[in-house]
Amino acid sequence: MQDAFRDQVLAGKVALIAGASSGINLGIAQRLAEAGAKVMLISRSPERIEAAARTLTEAGHTALGRAADVRDYDAIAAVCQETEDTFGKIDIVVSGAAGNFRAPAAHLSANGFRTVIEIDLIGSFNVLRASFAHLNTPGASLMSITAPGAVRPSTFQVHANAAKAGINQMTRCLAMEWGPAGIRVNAISPGPIADTEGVARLAATPEREQALRNRLALRDYGTKRDIADVALFLSTENARYITGTVIDCDGGSGLGDASEDALTAPPPRG
Ligand code: NAP
Ligand code: COA
């Protein structure tokens, strides 16, 4: 049995990571590459994705960056084919491309709603589905990046919460259908992660930032490394019996508002 956190545990493995030009997904790509995987990175912007791949190759890892929009199935399928041709069959897929903004539903256009559904939910299906014919089976590990809002609704987020809820159910459906082929399908649900675009957009002012932090049971933001370690674990044999699951790595965000301090509260009377 491998040890998930031993160096080079992914030597010889091939990973495809969508939405990997920045943030959480780039952190995952870095972690998988450090563990020895050859990584194919995807995002829309050629400049951003090539720069991301360069940071990995300059650190001595094997990485390529390709521009493709997850809304364009054929473009994603072409990158999957190129990944197999260049590196071999794909062992690990991380589907994490997303778009988000705060918008009250009464002012959100139909196209704004559709755009986020198309990137997050349909895009995730496209990445997982397009990779299917190129997977190294049995043993492949697929994961999407969801969010606590998939389960616990929040205001100004109808588009993103609906998309991520779809991802959670898609995860379970694909796990049932593809499990017999030895393919595991899971999702990771990060809470607010420091120094990311997602947090910059959702907690744009210091007041909102502090309020968000105070609601968390653990009272702190997570790091990209926290999420990357979960992705690494899911990528290894140590997770061989885990499928159809959403793993919360969220400081308690999904539990709800924990801002009331129960530890300093007076004991009950009587
Ligand atoms: P980010 O840095 O903006 O990452 C989003 C990535 O998706 C970028 O690489 C972006 O690159 C790519 N992308 C966007 N639209 C795309 C499209 N149509 N096709 C292909 N690539 C596309 O954001 P992040 O905050 O790290 O978020 C990463 C993931 O974590 C997302 O799934 C997000 O929902 C989830 N998440 C984040 C947090 C958080 O605290 N940050 C919390 C919960 C969940 P290009 O612009 O080059 O396309
Ligand atoms: N509030 C309300 N509506 C918004 C909006 C905002 N802040 N930003 C975009 N929209 C609407 C647009 O008005 C448009 O609708 P319309 O045609 O009815 O006017 C629709 O969304 C599509 O916008 P567009 O800019 O054409 O989409 P895009 O495909 O170029 O970009 C986004 C997608 C909007 C999600 C963009 O923010 C993006 O690329 N995000 C990626 C990075 C990111 O969000 N990271 C955090 C991940 S958690």
mmCIF file of C-alpha atoms and ligand atoms in Angstrom:
data_model
loop_
_atom_site.group_PDB
_atom_site.id
_atom_site.type_symbol
_atom_site.label_atom_id
_atom_site.label_comp_id
_atom_site.label_asym_id
_atom_site.label_seq_id
_atom_site.Cartn_x
_atom_site.Cartn_y
_atom_site.Cartn_z
ATOM 1 C CA MET A 1 0.000 0.000 0.000
ATOM 2 C CA GLN A 2 1.230 3.465 -0.867
ATOM 3 C CA ASP A 3 1.514 6.185 1.747
ATOM 4 C CA ALA A 4 -0.475 9.190 0.529
ATOM 5 C CA PHE A 5 1.970 11.775 1.832
ATOM 6 C CA ARG A 6 5.241 10.061 0.965
ATOM 7 C CA ASP A 7 7.323 11.892 -1.618
ATOM 8 C CA GLN A 8 6.778 10.831 -5.240
ATOM 9 C CA VAL A 9 3.727 8.757 -4.400
ATOM 10 C CA LEU A 10 2.313 9.734 -7.813
ATOM 11 C CA ALA A 11 5.446 8.913 -9.837
ATOM 12 C CA GLY A 12 4.388 7.700 -13.302
ATOM 13 C CA LYS A 13 0.828 9.004 -12.892
ATOM 14 C CA VAL A 14 -0.859 11.443 -15.259
ATOM 15 C CA ALA A 15 -3.149 14.226 -14.014
ATOM 16 C CA LEU A 16 -5.411 16.605 -15.905
ATOM 17 C CA ILE A 17 -6.503 19.714 -13.989
ATOM 18 C CA ALA A 18 -9.088 22.145 -15.356
ATOM 19 C CA GLY A 19 -9.155 25.738 -14.112
ATOM 20 C CA ALA A 20 -5.503 25.495 -13.152
ATOM 21 C CA SER A 21 -4.073 28.888 -14.086
ATOM 22 C CA SER A 22 -4.451 30.249 -10.554
ATOM 23 C CA GLY A 23 -5.725 29.766 -7.032
ATOM 24 C CA ILE A 24 -6.850 26.490 -5.517
ATOM 25 C CA ASN A 25 -6.519 24.427 -8.685
ATOM 26 C CA LEU A 26 -2.985 25.646 -9.392
ATOM 27 C CA GLY A 27 -2.183 24.709 -5.783
ATOM 28 C CA ILE A 28 -3.538 21.223 -6.464
ATOM 29 C CA ALA A 29 -1.507 20.967 -9.689
ATOM 30 C CA GLN A 30 1.625 21.951 -7.788
ATOM 31 C CA ARG A 31 0.984 19.362 -5.060
ATOM 32 C CA LEU A 32 0.306 16.540 -7.549
ATOM 33 C CA ALA A 33 3.404 17.495 -9.545
ATOM 34 C CA GLU A 34 5.524 17.569 -6.369
ATOM 35 C CA ALA A 35 4.287 14.029 -5.720
ATOM 36 C CA GLY A 36 5.608 12.983 -9.143
ATOM 37 C CA ALA A 37 2.586 13.263 -11.444
ATOM 38 C CA LYS A 38 2.876 14.583 -14.993
ATOM 39 C CA VAL A 39 0.284 17.336 -15.166
ATOM 40 C CA MET A 40 -1.778 18.847 -17.983
ATOM 41 C CA LEU A 41 -3.239 22.228 -17.011
ATOM 42 C CA ILE A 42 -6.282 23.805 -18.678
ATOM 43 C CA SER A 43 -7.820 27.281 -18.545
ATOM 44 C CA ARG A 44 -9.200 29.843 -21.003
ATOM 45 C CA SER A 45 -6.283 32.245 -21.192
ATOM 46 C CA PRO A 46 -3.227 31.015 -23.143
ATOM 47 C CA GLU A 47 -0.958 33.497 -21.333
ATOM 48 C CA ARG A 48 -2.159 32.583 -17.838
ATOM 49 C CA ILE A 49 -2.109 28.816 -18.374
ATOM 50 C CA GLU A 50 1.289 28.828 -20.052
ATOM 51 C CA ALA A 51 2.686 30.942 -17.201
ATOM 52 C CA ALA A 52 1.227 28.486 -14.667
ATOM 53 C CA ALA A 53 2.767 25.502 -16.465
ATOM 54 C CA ARG A 54 6.089 27.359 -16.622
ATOM 55 C CA THR A 55 6.179 27.800 -12.828
ATOM 56 C CA LEU A 56 5.947 24.021 -12.556
ATOM 57 C CA THR A 57 8.497 23.145 -15.242
ATOM 58 C CA GLU A 58 10.932 25.692 -13.781
ATOM 59 C CA ALA A 59 10.597 23.858 -10.468
ATOM 60 C CA GLY A 60 11.644 20.642 -12.254
ATOM 61 C CA HIS A 61 8.209 19.099 -12.775
ATOM 62 C CA THR A 62 6.610 17.740 -15.960
ATOM 63 C CA ALA A 63 3.767 20.063 -16.959
ATOM 64 C CA LEU A 64 1.979 21.413 -20.014
ATOM 65 C CA GLY A 65 -0.600 24.202 -20.214
ATOM 66 C CA ARG A 66 -3.333 24.326 -22.842
ATOM 67 C CA ALA A 67 -5.994 26.985 -23.403
ATOM 68 C CA ALA A 68 -9.508 25.549 -23.624
ATOM 69 C CA ASP A 69 -12.880 26.718 -22.367
ATOM 70 C CA VAL A 70 -14.677 24.063 -20.309
ATOM 71 C CA ARG A 71 -17.922 25.156 -22.022
ATOM 72 C CA ASP A 72 -16.483 23.859 -25.315
ATOM 73 C CA TYR A 73 -16.695 20.052 -25.171
ATOM 74 C CA ASP A 74 -14.668 19.473 -28.332
ATOM 75 C CA ALA A 75 -11.839 21.698 -27.116
ATOM 76 C CA ILE A 76 -11.663 19.797 -23.810
ATOM 77 C CA ALA A 77 -11.835 16.440 -25.612
ATOM 78 C CA ALA A 78 -8.906 17.516 -27.797
ATOM 79 C CA VAL A 79 -6.794 18.313 -24.714
ATOM 80 C CA CYS A 80 -7.696 14.930 -23.196
ATOM 81 C CA GLN A 81 -6.515 13.238 -26.405
ATOM 82 C CA GLU A 82 -3.296 15.280 -26.395
ATOM 83 C CA THR A 83 -2.717 14.375 -22.740
ATOM 84 C CA GLU A 84 -2.936 10.666 -23.525
ATOM 85 C CA ASP A 85 -0.761 11.024 -26.630
ATOM 86 C CA THR A 86 1.906 12.965 -24.711
ATOM 87 C CA PHE A 87 1.887 11.513 -21.204
ATOM 88 C CA GLY A 88 -0.209 8.316 -21.426
ATOM 89 C CA LYS A 89 -3.619 7.357 -20.056
ATOM 90 C CA ILE A 90 -5.029 9.716 -17.425
ATOM 91 C CA ASP A 91 -5.022 8.581 -13.778
ATOM 92 C CA ILE A 92 -6.315 11.728 -12.056
ATOM 93 C CA VAL A 93 -8.815 14.367 -13.185
ATOM 94 C CA VAL A 94 -9.511 17.550 -11.221
ATOM 95 C CA SER A 95 -12.444 19.546 -12.556
ATOM 96 C CA GLY A 96 -12.254 22.922 -10.849
ATOM 97 C CA ALA A 97 -12.929 25.689 -13.368
ATOM 98 C CA ALA A 98 -15.499 28.156 -12.064
ATOM 99 C CA GLY A 99 -16.790 31.671 -12.373
ATOM 100 C CA ASN A 100 -18.515 33.613 -9.637
ATOM 101 C CA PHE A 101 -19.657 37.046 -8.497
ATOM 102 C CA ARG A 102 -22.059 38.370 -5.890
ATOM 103 C CA ALA A 103 -25.411 39.296 -7.400
ATOM 104 C CA PRO A 104 -28.901 39.615 -5.920
ATOM 105 C CA ALA A 105 -31.240 37.319 -7.853
ATOM 106 C CA ALA A 106 -33.593 40.205 -8.672
ATOM 107 C CA HIS A 107 -30.750 41.883 -10.578
ATOM 108 C CA LEU A 108 -29.104 38.794 -12.042
ATOM 109 C CA SER A 109 -29.731 38.452 -15.781
ATOM 110 C CA ALA A 110 -30.724 35.133 -17.301
ATOM 111 C CA ASN A 111 -27.403 35.137 -19.102
ATOM 112 C CA GLY A 112 -25.511 35.768 -15.853
ATOM 113 C CA PHE A 113 -27.214 32.731 -14.274
ATOM 114 C CA ARG A 114 -26.643 30.607 -17.385
ATOM 115 C CA THR A 115 -22.987 31.621 -17.626
ATOM 116 C CA VAL A 116 -22.137 30.326 -14.156
ATOM 117 C CA ILE A 117 -24.167 27.136 -14.677
ATOM 118 C CA GLU A 118 -22.348 26.592 -17.980
ATOM 119 C CA ILE A 119 -18.863 27.080 -16.545
ATOM 120 C CA ASP A 120 -19.279 25.304 -13.201
ATOM 121 C CA LEU A 121 -21.818 22.524 -13.786
ATOM 122 C CA ILE A 122 -21.828 21.830 -17.521
ATOM 123 C CA GLY A 123 -18.102 22.544 -17.647
ATOM 124 C CA SER A 124 -17.460 19.987 -14.914
ATOM 125 C CA PHE A 125 -19.522 17.387 -16.758
ATOM 126 C CA ASN A 126 -17.636 18.169 -19.967
ATOM 127 C CA VAL A 127 -14.251 17.673 -18.299
ATOM 128 C CA LEU A 128 -15.208 14.412 -16.570
ATOM 129 C CA ARG A 129 -17.071 13.043 -19.599
ATOM 130 C CA ALA A 130 -14.374 13.988 -22.115
ATOM 131 C CA SER A 131 -11.700 12.358 -19.962
ATOM 132 C CA PHE A 132 -13.656 9.091 -19.728
ATOM 133 C CA ALA A 133 -12.282 7.488 -22.907
ATOM 134 C CA HIS A 134 -8.724 8.366 -21.863
ATOM 135 C CA LEU A 135 -8.717 7.080 -18.284
ATOM 136 C CA ASN A 136 -6.295 4.524 -16.947
ATOM 137 C CA THR A 137 -8.659 1.949 -15.477
ATOM 138 C CA PRO A 138 -9.115 0.419 -13.033
ATOM 139 C CA GLY A 139 -7.802 2.914 -10.507
ATOM 140 C CA ALA A 140 -8.570 6.333 -11.977
ATOM 141 C CA SER A 141 -9.570 9.066 -9.522
ATOM 142 C CA LEU A 142 -11.844 11.917 -10.623
ATOM 143 C CA MET A 143 -12.731 14.904 -8.489
ATOM 144 C CA SER A 144 -14.680 18.126 -8.884
ATOM 145 C CA ILE A 145 -14.350 21.249 -6.779
ATOM 146 C CA THR A 146 -17.649 22.202 -5.189
ATOM 147 C CA ALA A 147 -18.487 24.596 -2.310
ATOM 148 C CA PRO A 148 -20.426 24.616 0.980
ATOM 149 C CA GLY A 149 -23.148 26.654 -0.776
ATOM 150 C CA ALA A 150 -24.127 23.483 -2.619
ATOM 151 C CA VAL A 151 -25.776 22.360 0.610
ATOM 152 C CA ARG A 152 -26.129 25.482 2.769
ATOM 153 C CA PRO A 153 -27.715 28.266 0.727
ATOM 154 C CA SER A 154 -26.426 31.823 0.837
ATOM 155 C CA THR A 155 -27.778 35.132 -0.428
ATOM 156 C CA PHE A 156 -26.467 36.720 -3.656
ATOM 157 C CA GLN A 157 -25.288 33.274 -4.787
ATOM 158 C CA VAL A 158 -28.272 31.582 -6.478
ATOM 159 C CA HIS A 159 -26.213 30.935 -9.626
ATOM 160 C CA ALA A 160 -23.145 29.463 -7.907
ATOM 161 C CA ASN A 161 -25.085 27.547 -5.244
ATOM 162 C CA ALA A 162 -27.325 25.939 -7.879
ATOM 163 C CA ALA A 163 -24.321 24.994 -10.009
ATOM 164 C CA LYS A 164 -22.399 23.481 -7.115
ATOM 165 C CA ALA A 165 -25.495 21.557 -5.914
ATOM 166 C CA GLY A 166 -25.616 20.030 -9.386
ATOM 167 C CA ILE A 167 -21.959 19.079 -9.115
ATOM 168 C CA ASN A 168 -22.588 17.265 -5.821
ATOM 169 C CA GLN A 169 -25.366 15.159 -7.322
ATOM 170 C CA MET A 170 -23.415 14.594 -10.546
ATOM 171 C CA THR A 171 -20.547 13.285 -8.396
ATOM 172 C CA ARG A 172 -22.819 10.665 -6.839
ATOM 173 C CA CYS A 173 -24.409 9.667 -10.160
ATOM 174 C CA LEU A 174 -21.069 9.232 -11.939
ATOM 175 C CA ALA A 175 -19.643 7.321 -8.979
ATOM 176 C CA MET A 176 -22.489 4.802 -9.321
ATOM 177 C CA GLU A 177 -22.173 4.444 -13.099
ATOM 178 C CA TRP A 178 -18.382 4.391 -13.393
ATOM 179 C CA GLY A 179 -17.472 2.555 -10.192
ATOM 180 C CA PRO A 180 -17.772 -0.882 -11.851
ATOM 181 C CA ALA A 181 -14.973 0.185 -14.228
ATOM 182 C CA GLY A 182 -12.738 0.972 -11.257
ATOM 183 C CA ILE A 183 -13.220 4.750 -11.533
ATOM 184 C CA ARG A 184 -13.710 6.716 -8.320
ATOM 185 C CA VAL A 185 -15.607 10.021 -8.505
ATOM 186 C CA ASN A 186 -15.547 12.463 -5.596
ATOM 187 C CA ALA A 187 -15.720 16.174 -4.870
ATOM 188 C CA ILE A 188 -13.880 18.507 -2.513
ATOM 189 C CA SER A 189 -15.764 21.348 -0.824
ATOM 190 C CA PRO A 190 -13.378 24.112 0.270
ATOM 191 C CA GLY A 191 -14.389 26.794 2.747
ATOM 192 C CA PRO A 192 -12.980 30.292 2.279
ATOM 193 C CA ILE A 193 -9.374 29.901 1.136
ATOM 194 C CA ALA A 194 -6.890 32.732 1.719
ATOM 195 C CA ASP A 195 -5.349 34.609 -1.216
ATOM 196 C CA THR A 196 -7.809 33.398 -3.841
ATOM 197 C CA GLU A 197 -10.002 35.089 -6.403
ATOM 198 C CA GLY A 198 -13.034 33.382 -4.901
ATOM 199 C CA VAL A 199 -12.546 35.026 -1.520
ATOM 200 C CA ALA A 200 -11.603 38.351 -3.102
ATOM 201 C CA ARG A 201 -14.963 38.338 -4.887
ATOM 202 C CA LEU A 202 -17.118 37.139 -1.981
ATOM 203 C CA ALA A 203 -15.429 39.089 0.829
ATOM 204 C CA ALA A 204 -14.518 42.279 -0.960
ATOM 205 C CA THR A 205 -14.381 44.571 2.121
ATOM 206 C CA PRO A 206 -12.445 44.126 5.411
ATOM 207 C CA GLU A 207 -15.793 44.111 7.270
ATOM 208 C CA ARG A 208 -17.207 41.279 5.150
ATOM 209 C CA GLU A 209 -13.908 39.456 5.410
ATOM 210 C CA GLN A 210 -13.998 39.618 9.235
ATOM 211 C CA ALA A 211 -17.680 38.652 9.356
ATOM 212 C CA LEU A 212 -17.026 35.638 7.150
ATOM 213 C CA ARG A 213 -14.103 34.558 9.318
ATOM 214 C CA ASN A 214 -16.131 34.942 12.556
ATOM 215 C CA ARG A 215 -18.871 32.646 11.260
ATOM 216 C CA LEU A 216 -16.441 29.758 10.855
ATOM 217 C CA ALA A 217 -16.168 27.210 13.666
ATOM 218 C CA LEU A 218 -12.382 27.232 13.245
ATOM 219 C CA ARG A 219 -12.288 31.063 12.943
ATOM 220 C CA ASP A 220 -9.726 31.047 10.136
ATOM 221 C CA TYR A 221 -9.457 30.791 6.394
ATOM 222 C CA GLY A 222 -7.938 27.697 4.852
ATOM 223 C CA THR A 223 -4.881 27.557 2.627
ATOM 224 C CA LYS A 224 -4.451 26.286 -0.902
ATOM 225 C CA ARG A 225 -2.241 23.593 0.587
ATOM 226 C CA ASP A 226 -5.124 22.356 2.789
ATOM 227 C CA ILE A 227 -7.175 21.647 -0.332
ATOM 228 C CA ALA A 228 -4.215 20.296 -2.294
ATOM 229 C CA ASP A 229 -3.526 17.749 0.449
ATOM 230 C CA VAL A 230 -7.100 16.431 0.186
ATOM 231 C CA ALA A 231 -6.725 16.182 -3.597
ATOM 232 C CA LEU A 232 -3.442 14.339 -3.153
ATOM 233 C CA PHE A 233 -5.055 11.875 -0.754
ATOM 234 C CA LEU A 234 -7.969 11.254 -3.138
ATOM 235 C CA SER A 235 -5.440 10.644 -5.926
ATOM 236 C CA THR A 236 -3.748 7.756 -4.127
ATOM 237 C CA GLU A 237 -4.409 4.119 -3.345
ATOM 238 C CA ASN A 238 -5.056 5.133 0.274
ATOM 239 C CA ALA A 239 -8.414 6.459 -0.928
ATOM 240 C CA ARG A 240 -9.212 3.330 -2.951
ATOM 241 C CA TYR A 241 -12.522 2.682 -1.149
ATOM 242 C CA ILE A 242 -13.823 6.262 -1.271
ATOM 243 C CA THR A 243 -16.279 7.174 -4.025
ATOM 244 C CA GLY A 244 -19.389 9.302 -4.463
ATOM 245 C CA THR A 245 -18.381 11.501 -1.541
ATOM 246 C CA VAL A 246 -18.094 15.230 -1.020
ATOM 247 C CA ILE A 247 -15.167 15.874 1.314
ATOM 248 C CA ASP A 248 -15.600 19.103 3.276
ATOM 249 C CA CYS A 249 -12.337 20.935 3.911
ATOM 250 C CA ASP A 250 -13.950 24.125 5.097
ATOM 251 C CA GLY A 251 -13.158 25.069 8.702
ATOM 252 C CA GLY A 252 -16.768 24.216 9.520
ATOM 253 C CA SER A 253 -18.245 26.583 6.930
ATOM 254 C CA GLY A 254 -20.828 24.020 5.837
ATOM 255 C CA LEU A 255 -22.094 23.642 9.414
ATOM 256 C CA GLY A 256 -23.566 27.130 9.391
ATOM 257 C CA ASP A 257 -23.028 30.287 11.450
ATOM 258 C CA ALA A 258 -20.835 29.490 14.481
ATOM 259 C CA SER A 259 -20.186 33.111 15.448
ATOM 260 C CA GLU A 260 -21.867 32.833 18.867
ATOM 261 C CA ASP A 261 -19.104 31.920 21.328
ATOM 262 C CA ALA A 262 -20.393 28.947 23.306
ATOM 263 C CA LEU A 263 -17.096 28.477 25.178
ATOM 264 C CA THR A 264 -17.292 31.846 26.958
ATOM 265 C CA ALA A 265 -21.061 31.795 27.411
ATOM 266 C CA PRO A 266 -22.271 31.634 31.043
ATOM 267 C CA PRO A 267 -23.373 28.181 32.226
ATOM 268 C CA PRO A 268 -27.103 27.501 32.115
ATOM 269 C CA ARG A 269 -29.037 28.378 35.273
ATOM 270 C CA GLY A 270 -30.372 25.688 37.574
HETATM 271 P P1 NAP B 1 -9.604 31.219 -9.546
HETATM 272 O O1 NAP B 1 -8.179 31.435 -9.147
HETATM 273 O O2 NAP B 1 -10.304 32.319 -10.255
HETATM 274 O O3 NAP B 1 -9.679 29.881 -10.403
HETATM 275 C C1 NAP B 1 -10.617 29.680 -11.408
HETATM 276 C C2 NAP B 1 -9.907 29.035 -12.567
HETATM 277 O O4 NAP B 1 -10.848 28.637 -13.542
HETATM 278 C C3 NAP B 1 -8.893 29.925 -13.254
HETATM 279 O O5 NAP B 1 -7.774 29.132 -13.562
HETATM 280 C C4 NAP B 1 -9.594 30.350 -14.545
HETATM 281 O O6 NAP B 1 -8.578 30.621 -15.509
HETATM 282 C C5 NAP B 1 -10.398 29.086 -14.828
HETATM 283 N N1 NAP B 1 -11.587 29.280 -15.640
HETATM 284 C C6 NAP B 1 -12.621 30.139 -15.443
HETATM 285 N N2 NAP B 1 -13.543 29.979 -16.379
HETATM 286 C C7 NAP B 1 -13.103 28.981 -17.194
HETATM 287 C C8 NAP B 1 -13.633 28.366 -18.354
HETATM 288 N N3 NAP B 1 -14.808 28.728 -18.867
HETATM 289 N N4 NAP B 1 -12.908 27.364 -18.943
HETATM 290 C C9 NAP B 1 -11.711 26.985 -18.448
HETATM 291 N N5 NAP B 1 -11.161 27.544 -17.340
HETATM 292 C C10 NAP B 1 -11.859 28.532 -16.727
HETATM 293 O O7 NAP B 1 -10.527 30.854 -8.294
HETATM 294 P P2 NAP B 1 -10.373 30.039 -6.915
HETATM 295 O O8 NAP B 1 -10.950 30.918 -5.880
HETATM 296 O O9 NAP B 1 -9.044 29.464 -6.737
HETATM 297 O O10 NAP B 1 -11.458 28.877 -7.168
HETATM 298 C C11 NAP B 1 -11.078 27.584 -7.648
HETATM 299 C C12 NAP B 1 -12.205 26.588 -7.405
HETATM 300 O O11 NAP B 1 -12.474 26.486 -6.003
HETATM 301 C C13 NAP B 1 -13.534 26.955 -8.049
HETATM 302 O O12 NAP B 1 -14.184 25.774 -8.473
HETATM 303 C C14 NAP B 1 -14.309 27.590 -6.905
HETATM 304 O O13 NAP B 1 -15.699 27.552 -7.091
HETATM 305 C C15 NAP B 1 -13.855 26.694 -5.766
HETATM 306 N N6 NAP B 1 -14.008 27.286 -4.438
HETATM 307 C C16 NAP B 1 -13.225 28.340 -4.074
HETATM 308 C C17 NAP B 1 -13.304 28.833 -2.783
HETATM 309 C C18 NAP B 1 -12.395 29.947 -2.329
HETATM 310 O O14 NAP B 1 -12.373 30.282 -1.141
HETATM 311 N N7 NAP B 1 -11.599 30.530 -3.207
HETATM 312 C C19 NAP B 1 -14.236 28.290 -1.866
HETATM 313 C C20 NAP B 1 -15.048 27.234 -2.292
HETATM 314 C C21 NAP B 1 -14.928 26.720 -3.574
HETATM 315 P P3 NAP B 1 -8.802 31.508 -16.844
HETATM 316 O O15 NAP B 1 -9.303 32.826 -16.386
HETATM 317 O O16 NAP B 1 -7.444 31.528 -17.496
HETATM 318 O O17 NAP B 1 -9.783 30.748 -17.658
HETATM 319 N N1 COA B 2 -22.943 40.834 -11.439
HETATM 320 C C1 COA B 2 -24.022 40.502 -12.184
HETATM 321 N N2 COA B 2 -23.936 39.944 -13.430
HETATM 322 C C2 COA B 2 -22.693 39.724 -13.902
HETATM 323 C C3 COA B 2 -21.544 40.031 -13.184
HETATM 324 C C4 COA B 2 -21.695 40.631 -11.892
HETATM 325 N N3 COA B 2 -20.640 40.958 -11.129
HETATM 326 N N4 COA B 2 -20.454 39.688 -13.930
HETATM 327 C C5 COA B 2 -20.943 39.184 -15.079
HETATM 328 N N5 COA B 2 -22.277 39.198 -15.068
HETATM 329 C C6 COA B 2 -23.169 38.795 -16.147
HETATM 330 C C7 COA B 2 -22.932 39.673 -17.373
HETATM 331 O O1 COA B 2 -23.600 40.913 -17.238
HETATM 332 C C8 COA B 2 -23.472 38.788 -18.481
HETATM 333 O O2 COA B 2 -24.859 38.831 -18.544
HETATM 334 P P1 COA B 2 -25.629 39.812 -19.642
HETATM 335 O O3 COA B 2 -25.202 39.348 -21.002
HETATM 336 O O4 COA B 2 -27.087 39.567 -19.361
HETATM 337 O O5 COA B 2 -25.194 41.213 -19.333
HETATM 338 C C9 COA B 2 -23.107 37.398 -18.023
HETATM 339 O O6 COA B 2 -22.872 37.480 -16.603
HETATM 340 C C10 COA B 2 -21.879 36.844 -18.686
HETATM 341 O O7 COA B 2 -20.818 37.763 -18.496
HETATM 342 P P2 COA B 2 -19.484 37.707 -19.369
HETATM 343 O O8 COA B 2 -18.546 38.731 -18.819
HETATM 344 O O9 COA B 2 -19.825 37.736 -20.818
HETATM 345 O O10 COA B 2 -18.987 36.211 -19.048
HETATM 346 P P3 COA B 2 -17.578 35.523 -19.294
HETATM 347 O O11 COA B 2 -17.863 34.159 -19.757
HETATM 348 O O12 COA B 2 -16.680 36.385 -20.092
HETATM 349 O O13 COA B 2 -16.942 35.502 -17.796
HETATM 350 C C11 COA B 2 -17.544 35.402 -15.446
HETATM 351 C C12 COA B 2 -17.470 34.683 -16.799
HETATM 352 C C13 COA B 2 -18.638 36.476 -15.518
HETATM 353 C C14 COA B 2 -17.946 34.372 -14.403
HETATM 354 C C15 COA B 2 -16.208 36.118 -15.063
HETATM 355 O O14 COA B 2 -16.353 36.745 -13.814
HETATM 356 C C16 COA B 2 -15.029 35.168 -15.027
HETATM 357 O O15 COA B 2 -14.404 34.907 -16.037
HETATM 358 N N6 COA B 2 -14.685 34.584 -13.827
HETATM 359 C C17 COA B 2 -13.560 33.648 -13.675
HETATM 360 C C18 COA B 2 -12.799 33.872 -12.389
HETATM 361 C C19 COA B 2 -13.653 33.691 -11.163
HETATM 362 O O16 COA B 2 -14.830 34.011 -11.146
HETATM 363 N N7 COA B 2 -13.025 33.188 -10.102
HETATM 364 C C20 COA B 2 -13.679 32.866 -8.864
HETATM 365 C C21 COA B 2 -14.035 31.410 -8.867
HETATM 366 S S1 COA B 2 -14.965 31.033 -7.399
#
